[in-house]
Amino acid sequence: MTFPDRAAIETMDAQDPLGHLRDAFLLSPDEVYLDGNSLGVPTRAAQDELMRAARDEWAGQLIRSWNSAGWFDLPVELGDRIGGLIGAAAGQVVVADTTSINVYKALHAAMRLRPGRKAIIAESNSFPTDLYIAEGVVSTLPGARLRLGGVDGATIEEMLDGDVAAVLVNHVDYRTGALRDMAALTARIHAAGAVAVWDLCHSAGALPVGLDAAGADFAVGCTYKYLNGGPGSPAFIYVAQRHQGQVSQPLSGWWGHARPFAFETGYEGDTGIRRFQCGTQPILSMRALKGALQIWDGVDLHQLRAKSIALTDLFIRLVEGRCAGLGLTLETPREGARRGSQVALHHDHAWPVMQALIARGVIGDFRAPSTLRFGFTPLYLRYADVLRAVDVLEDILRSESWRDPRFAVKAAVT
Ligand SMILES: *Cc1c(COP(=O)(O)O)cnc(C)c1O
């Protein structure tokens, strides 16, 4: 097998139309960061905005900043900005709460759009919080039940019947990186009379997403992964225009009221996307997110996607060429068009192997039971980083340095 040599890889970096963006990020020169799919890297702009918000707005203007610094409207302002990255026209996305909470709101809203139907379908290998939240939703709705693709039926497509109200589906699988065809699956869901709720946690900021074009009903996603908003930065929720004004969500807090500052006794929901807010938002986190989103001005998402596929292709080729026979198997679809921006490799000793990689400055993560997961963020990674990661991985596997007992120690967060 042939694969690019160092000189060819340096040429790829020199010709990379996104290569200049790396300087906007605060990256350690000694590390290869392949975990931007779990916690993105800060930009200088994000940190500057955070400091400015703390100093000039919080300390400087105090409560006046709700108006003077635009704090109150930040959730919809940033929602529209994210909307531009996920194919949603203005007025359909709001930044609020967490992905878990937004799954709850979206699934409840979806169930209320199909009152005669009782089932939610989700994928058994979904990111667990989505399933836990779906369990919580059905527990509040008499007669409702959760059916899992891979457990109660072979595939989501096969399970669609007249009892299904809502389908919760991941655009990119968090473990394997497999990418769903959003338009095709949404059409199938609609043909069965159900409502589509998409989780974009591993696709927003990783590849072009066309929510409006696909006819999606609801979507949720987080901003601390490929959108680089910072640890725990608030999530977003999309509600298609055609549903607004007719849908309700159960967390009927004052920020979703039609007139929050009228302080009325009864709840009357806003008729727009603001209804999907609940209460006061983490403004400092939102201000960091506002700074983080600046990097996207002028980024061509098709160039982003092309680089993402090129980075992951290169990684797969190098790993398979150089680490053959060293116990790795590819868990991610080999065809670029069928995966997101990550590569998952199976290894029987994935935990200590990943700890050994991290100790050598190659930061990926471990996903139980035995997956080495590597995220490739096109905004700041170089092809040379891919080469370095494979150099280190090959060395760790050949030398078996991962057998050092210190790499067996478990940590709370993986
Ligand atoms: C990261 C991720 C989440 C995270 O949810 P939080 O509420 O932010 O903890 C949820 N769903 C998926 C698919 C994820 O990848």
Coordinates of C-alpha atoms and ligand atoms in Angstrom, one line a residue:
M1 CA 0.0 0.0 0.0
T2 CA 1.2 3.5 -0.8
F3 CA 0.5 6.5 1.3
P4 CA 1.6 10.1 1.2
D5 CA 5.1 10.8 2.6
R6 CA 6.1 13.7 4.8
A7 CA 6.8 16.0 1.9
A8 CA 3.4 15.3 0.2
I9 CA 1.7 16.0 3.6
E10 CA 3.5 19.3 4.0
T11 CA 2.3 20.3 0.5
M12 CA -1.3 19.4 1.5
D13 CA -0.9 21.8 4.4
A14 CA 0.6 24.5 2.3
Q15 CA -2.3 24.3 -0.1
D16 CA -5.0 24.1 2.5
P17 CA -7.5 27.0 2.0
L18 CA -8.5 26.8 5.7
G19 CA -4.9 26.6 7.0
H20 CA -4.7 30.3 8.1
L21 CA -7.5 29.8 10.6
R22 CA -5.3 27.8 13.0
D23 CA -3.7 31.0 14.2
A24 CA -7.0 32.1 15.7
F25 CA -6.9 29.2 18.2
L26 CA -5.1 28.8 21.5
L27 CA -3.4 25.5 20.8
S28 CA -0.4 24.0 22.5
P29 CA 2.4 23.5 19.9
D30 CA 3.4 20.3 21.6
E31 CA 0.1 18.5 21.3
V32 CA -2.1 17.1 18.6
Y33 CA -5.6 17.7 19.7
L34 CA -8.0 15.1 18.3
D35 CA -10.8 15.7 20.8
G36 CA -12.5 18.8 19.4
N37 CA -15.6 16.6 18.9
S38 CA -15.8 16.5 22.7
L39 CA -14.5 19.8 23.9
G40 CA -13.5 22.4 21.2
V41 CA -10.4 24.6 21.4
P42 CA -10.8 28.2 22.4
T43 CA -10.2 31.0 19.9
R44 CA -8.6 34.2 21.0
A45 CA -11.8 36.0 20.1
A46 CA -13.8 33.8 22.4
Q47 CA -11.5 34.5 25.4
D48 CA -11.4 38.2 24.6
E49 CA -15.2 38.4 24.5
L50 CA -15.5 36.5 27.7
M51 CA -13.0 38.9 29.4
R52 CA -14.8 41.9 28.0
A53 CA -18.2 40.6 29.1
A54 CA -16.9 40.0 32.6
R55 CA -15.1 43.4 32.9
D56 CA -17.1 45.9 30.9
E57 CA -20.6 44.4 31.0
W58 CA -20.9 42.5 34.2
A59 CA -18.6 44.7 36.4
G60 CA -19.0 47.9 34.3
Q61 CA -22.6 48.2 33.5
L62 CA -24.1 45.6 35.8
I63 CA -27.9 45.2 35.4
R64 CA -28.0 47.8 32.6
S65 CA -26.2 45.3 30.4
W66 CA -29.4 43.2 29.9
N67 CA -30.3 46.1 27.5
S68 CA -27.1 48.0 26.8
A69 CA -25.0 44.9 26.0
G70 CA -27.9 43.0 24.3
W71 CA -27.8 40.2 26.9
F72 CA -31.5 39.5 26.7
D73 CA -31.5 38.9 23.0
L74 CA -28.3 36.9 22.8
P75 CA -30.1 33.5 22.7
V76 CA -31.9 34.5 19.5
E77 CA -29.0 36.4 18.0
L78 CA -26.7 33.5 18.4
G79 CA -29.4 31.1 17.4
D80 CA -29.7 32.8 14.0
R81 CA -25.9 32.7 13.7
I82 CA -25.8 29.0 14.3
G83 CA -28.8 28.6 12.0
G84 CA -26.6 29.9 9.2
L85 CA -24.3 26.9 9.9
I86 CA -27.0 24.2 10.0
G87 CA -29.2 25.3 7.1
A88 CA -31.9 27.0 9.1
A89 CA -33.4 30.4 8.0
A90 CA -33.7 33.1 10.7
G91 CA -36.1 32.8 13.6
Q92 CA -36.0 29.0 14.0
V93 CA -33.0 28.4 16.3
V94 CA -32.5 29.6 19.9
V95 CA -29.5 29.0 22.1
A96 CA -30.6 27.8 25.5
D97 CA -30.1 25.3 28.2
T98 CA -28.3 22.0 27.5
T99 CA -28.7 19.4 24.8
S100 CA -30.3 17.1 27.4
I101 CA -32.9 19.7 28.3
N102 CA -33.5 20.5 24.7
V103 CA -34.1 16.9 23.8
Y104 CA -36.8 16.9 26.5
K105 CA -38.5 20.0 25.1
A106 CA -38.3 18.8 21.5
L107 CA -39.6 15.3 22.2
H108 CA -42.5 16.6 24.3
A109 CA -43.4 19.1 21.6
A110 CA -43.2 16.4 19.0
M111 CA -45.5 14.1 21.0
R112 CA -48.0 16.9 21.3
L113 CA -48.1 17.3 17.5
R114 CA -49.3 13.7 17.2
P115 CA -51.8 13.2 20.0
G116 CA -53.2 9.9 18.8
R117 CA -49.9 8.2 18.6
K118 CA -48.0 6.7 21.5
A119 CA -44.4 5.7 20.5
I120 CA -41.1 7.4 20.4
I121 CA -38.4 5.6 18.4
A122 CA -34.7 6.1 19.1
E123 CA -31.5 4.2 18.4
S124 CA -30.3 1.8 21.1
N125 CA -26.7 2.9 20.4
S126 CA -27.6 6.6 20.7
F127 CA -25.6 8.8 23.1
P128 CA -27.1 7.7 26.4
T129 CA -28.5 11.0 27.6
D130 CA -30.8 11.1 24.6
L131 CA -32.3 7.7 25.6
Y132 CA -32.5 8.6 29.3
I133 CA -34.3 11.8 28.5
A134 CA -36.7 9.9 26.1
E135 CA -37.4 7.6 29.0
G136 CA -38.2 10.6 31.1
V137 CA -40.5 12.0 28.5
V138 CA -42.5 8.8 28.1
S139 CA -42.8 8.5 31.9
T140 CA -44.8 11.8 31.9
L141 CA -47.2 10.8 29.1
P142 CA -49.9 8.2 29.9
G143 CA -49.6 5.2 27.5
A144 CA -46.4 6.5 25.8
R145 CA -43.6 4.1 25.2
L146 CA -40.0 4.2 23.9
R147 CA -39.0 1.7 21.2
L148 CA -35.4 1.2 20.4
G149 CA -33.9 0.5 17.0
G150 CA -31.5 -2.4 17.4
V151 CA -33.6 -3.9 20.3
D152 CA -37.3 -3.7 19.5
G153 CA -36.8 -3.8 15.7
A154 CA -33.8 -4.0 13.3
T155 CA -33.8 -0.4 12.0
I156 CA -35.6 2.8 12.5
E157 CA -37.0 2.6 9.0
E158 CA -38.5 -0.8 9.6
M159 CA -40.0 0.2 12.9
L160 CA -42.0 3.2 11.5
D161 CA -45.7 2.4 11.8
G162 CA -49.0 4.2 12.6
D163 CA -48.3 4.4 16.3
V164 CA -45.0 6.3 16.0
A165 CA -45.3 10.0 17.0
A166 CA -41.7 11.0 17.1
V167 CA -38.3 9.7 16.0
L168 CA -35.1 10.9 17.8
V169 CA -32.1 10.3 15.6
N170 CA -28.5 11.2 15.7
H171 CA -27.1 12.8 12.6
V172 CA -23.6 11.5 13.3
D173 CA -23.2 8.5 15.6
Y174 CA -21.1 9.7 18.6
R175 CA -19.1 6.5 18.7
T176 CA -18.7 5.2 15.2
G177 CA -19.0 8.5 13.4
A178 CA -21.6 7.1 10.9
L179 CA -23.5 9.8 9.1
R180 CA -27.2 9.5 8.4
D181 CA -28.9 10.9 5.3
M182 CA -31.0 13.5 6.9
A183 CA -33.3 14.3 3.9
A184 CA -34.0 10.7 3.1
L185 CA -34.7 9.6 6.6
T186 CA -36.8 12.7 7.4
A187 CA -38.9 11.9 4.3
R188 CA -39.4 8.3 5.5
I189 CA -40.4 9.5 8.9
H190 CA -42.9 12.0 7.4
A191 CA -44.3 9.4 5.1
A192 CA -45.1 7.3 8.2
G193 CA -46.9 10.3 9.7
A194 CA -44.3 10.9 12.4
V195 CA -42.2 13.9 13.5
A196 CA -38.3 14.0 13.1
V197 CA -36.1 15.2 15.9
W198 CA -32.5 15.4 14.9
D199 CA -29.5 15.5 17.3
L200 CA -26.7 17.5 15.7
C201 CA -24.1 17.3 18.5
H202 CA -21.6 15.7 16.2
S203 CA -22.5 17.5 13.0
A204 CA -23.0 21.2 13.8
G205 CA -19.8 22.8 12.9
A206 CA -18.4 19.6 11.5
L207 CA -20.1 19.5 8.1
P208 CA -22.9 21.3 6.2
V209 CA -26.3 20.5 7.7
G210 CA -29.4 21.3 5.7
L211 CA -32.3 21.3 8.2
D212 CA -34.7 23.4 6.2
A213 CA -33.9 21.6 3.0
A214 CA -34.4 18.2 4.6
G215 CA -37.8 19.3 6.1
A216 CA -36.7 18.5 9.6
D217 CA -39.2 19.3 12.4
F218 CA -36.9 19.7 15.4
A219 CA -33.2 19.6 16.0
V220 CA -30.9 20.0 19.0
G221 CA -27.2 20.3 19.4
C222 CA -24.4 21.4 21.6
T223 CA -22.0 24.3 21.1
Y224 CA -18.9 23.1 23.1
K225 CA -17.9 20.5 20.5
Y226 CA -17.2 21.6 16.9
L227 CA -18.5 25.1 17.7
N228 CA -15.8 25.7 20.3
G229 CA -18.1 27.6 22.8
G230 CA -16.3 26.4 25.9
P231 CA -17.0 23.8 28.6
G232 CA -20.7 23.6 29.3
S233 CA -21.6 26.4 26.8
P234 CA -25.3 26.5 26.2
A235 CA -27.0 24.3 23.6
F236 CA -29.4 25.1 20.7
I237 CA -32.8 24.0 19.6
Y238 CA -34.4 24.3 16.1
V239 CA -38.1 24.3 15.6
A240 CA -39.3 24.5 12.0
Q241 CA -41.2 27.7 11.2
R242 CA -44.3 25.7 10.2
H243 CA -44.7 24.3 13.7
Q244 CA -44.1 27.6 15.6
G245 CA -47.3 29.0 17.1
Q246 CA -48.9 25.6 17.3
V247 CA -46.4 23.7 19.4
S248 CA -45.8 23.9 23.1
Q249 CA -43.0 22.7 25.3
P250 CA -43.4 21.6 28.9
L251 CA -40.7 23.8 30.6
S252 CA -42.9 26.9 30.5
G253 CA -40.6 29.3 32.2
W254 CA -40.8 33.1 32.0
W255 CA -38.3 33.5 29.2
G256 CA -40.7 31.7 26.9
H257 CA -43.6 33.8 27.9
A258 CA -45.1 36.2 25.2
R259 CA -44.5 39.1 27.6
P260 CA -41.9 38.2 30.2
F261 CA -41.7 41.6 31.7
A262 CA -45.5 42.0 32.1
F263 CA -45.1 39.6 35.1
E264 CA -48.5 38.1 34.5
T265 CA -49.9 35.4 36.7
G266 CA -50.7 32.9 33.9
Y267 CA -48.5 31.5 31.2
E268 CA -49.0 32.5 27.6
G269 CA -46.2 31.2 25.4
D270 CA -44.4 33.3 22.8
T271 CA -45.5 32.4 19.3
G272 CA -42.0 32.3 18.0
I273 CA -38.8 30.4 18.8
R274 CA -38.5 32.3 22.1
R275 CA -41.1 29.9 23.5
F276 CA -38.3 27.3 23.6
Q277 CA -36.4 29.2 26.2
C278 CA -37.1 28.5 29.9
G279 CA -35.4 30.9 32.3
T280 CA -32.3 33.1 32.7
Q281 CA -29.4 31.9 30.6
P282 CA -25.6 31.6 31.4
I283 CA -24.7 34.9 29.9
L284 CA -20.9 34.7 30.3
S285 CA -20.9 31.4 28.6
M286 CA -23.0 32.8 25.9
R287 CA -20.7 35.8 25.4
A288 CA -17.8 33.3 25.0
L289 CA -19.9 31.5 22.4
K290 CA -20.5 34.7 20.6
G291 CA -16.8 35.2 20.3
A292 CA -16.3 31.6 19.3
L293 CA -18.7 31.9 16.4
Q294 CA -16.8 34.8 14.8
I295 CA -14.4 32.3 13.2
W296 CA -17.2 31.1 11.0
D297 CA -17.6 34.4 9.1
G298 CA -16.2 33.6 5.7
V299 CA -15.7 29.9 6.2
D300 CA -17.0 27.9 3.2
L301 CA -18.7 24.8 4.7
H302 CA -18.0 22.8 1.5
Q303 CA -14.3 23.5 1.9
L304 CA -14.6 22.5 5.6
R305 CA -16.3 19.2 4.6
A306 CA -13.7 18.5 1.9
K307 CA -10.9 19.0 4.5
S308 CA -12.6 16.9 7.1
I309 CA -12.9 14.0 4.7
A310 CA -9.3 14.5 3.6
L311 CA -8.0 14.5 7.2
T312 CA -10.0 11.4 8.2
D313 CA -9.1 9.6 4.9
L314 CA -5.5 10.3 5.5
F315 CA -5.7 9.0 9.1
I316 CA -7.4 5.8 8.0
R317 CA -4.9 5.2 5.2
L318 CA -1.9 5.8 7.4
V319 CA -3.3 3.7 10.3
E320 CA -4.2 0.8 8.1
G321 CA -0.9 1.0 6.2
R322 CA 1.4 1.3 9.2
C323 CA -0.4 -0.3 12.1
A324 CA -1.6 -3.4 10.3
G325 CA -1.5 -6.5 12.5
L326 CA -1.3 -4.4 15.7
G327 CA -4.8 -5.1 16.9
L328 CA -6.8 -2.1 15.5
T329 CA -10.1 -2.4 13.5
L330 CA -11.9 0.4 11.9
E331 CA -15.4 1.1 13.3
T332 CA -16.1 4.1 11.2
P333 CA -17.5 3.9 7.6
R334 CA -14.7 3.8 5.2
E335 CA -16.5 5.9 2.6
G336 CA -16.0 9.6 3.4
A337 CA -19.5 10.6 2.4
R338 CA -20.9 8.2 5.1
R339 CA -19.1 9.5 8.1
G340 CA -18.8 12.7 10.2
S341 CA -15.5 14.2 11.2
Q342 CA -14.2 11.5 13.4
V343 CA -12.6 8.1 13.3
A344 CA -13.2 5.3 15.7
L345 CA -10.8 2.3 16.1
H346 CA -11.5 -0.8 18.1
H347 CA -8.6 -2.1 20.3
D348 CA -9.0 -4.7 23.0
H349 CA -7.0 -2.5 25.3
A350 CA -8.4 0.9 24.2
W351 CA -8.3 2.5 27.6
P352 CA -4.5 2.1 28.3
V353 CA -3.7 2.7 24.7
M354 CA -5.5 6.1 24.8
Q355 CA -3.8 7.0 28.1
A356 CA -0.4 6.3 26.5
L357 CA -1.4 8.5 23.5
I358 CA -2.4 11.3 25.8
A359 CA 0.8 11.1 27.7
R360 CA 2.7 11.5 24.4
G361 CA 0.6 14.6 23.5
V362 CA -1.9 13.0 21.2
I363 CA -5.3 13.8 22.7
G364 CA -8.2 11.6 21.7
D365 CA -10.7 9.8 23.9
F366 CA -11.9 6.4 24.9
R367 CA -15.5 5.3 24.6
A368 CA -16.6 2.1 26.4
P369 CA -16.1 -0.7 25.9
S370 CA -13.1 -0.6 23.6
T371 CA -13.1 2.3 21.2
L372 CA -10.3 4.8 20.5
R373 CA -12.0 7.9 19.2
F374 CA -10.3 10.6 17.3
G375 CA -12.1 13.9 16.2
F376 CA -10.7 15.8 13.3
T377 CA -11.6 19.5 13.4
P378 CA -10.9 21.1 10.0
L379 CA -10.6 24.6 11.4
Y380 CA -7.4 24.0 13.3
L381 CA -5.9 20.7 12.4
R382 CA -3.1 20.2 9.9
Y383 CA -2.3 17.1 7.8
A384 CA 1.0 17.1 9.6
D385 CA -0.9 16.6 12.8
V386 CA -2.5 13.5 11.4
L387 CA 1.0 12.1 10.5
R388 CA 2.3 12.8 13.9
A389 CA -0.7 11.1 15.6
V390 CA -0.1 8.0 13.6
D391 CA 3.6 8.0 14.3
V392 CA 2.9 8.0 18.0
L393 CA 0.1 5.5 17.8
E394 CA 2.3 3.1 15.8
D395 CA 5.2 3.5 18.3
I396 CA 2.9 2.9 21.3
L397 CA 1.4 -0.3 19.7
R398 CA 4.8 -1.7 18.5
S399 CA 6.6 -1.0 21.7
E400 CA 3.6 -2.0 23.9
S401 CA 4.4 1.0 26.0
W402 CA 0.7 1.1 26.8
R403 CA 1.3 -1.8 29.2
D404 CA 2.9 0.5 31.7
P405 CA 0.7 0.1 34.9
R406 CA 0.2 3.9 35.1
F407 CA -1.9 3.8 32.0
A408 CA -4.4 1.3 33.6
V409 CA -5.6 3.8 36.2
K410 CA -9.2 4.7 35.5
A411 CA -10.5 8.3 35.6
A412 CA -14.0 9.6 36.3
V413 CA -14.3 11.3 33.0
T414 CA -13.3 9.5 29.8
Ligands
LIG1 C1 -22.3 15.5 23.6 C2 -23.7 15.0 23.4 C3 -24.8 15.3 24.3 C4 -24.5 16.2 25.5 O1 -25.6 16.5 26.2 P1 -25.4 17.6 27.4 O2 -26.8 17.8 27.9 O3 -24.6 18.7 26.9 O4 -24.6 16.9 28.5 C5 -26.0 14.9 24.0 N1 -26.3 14.1 22.9 C6 -25.3 13.8 22.1 C7 -25.6 12.9 20.9 C8 -24.0 14.2 22.3 O5 -23.0 13.8 21.5

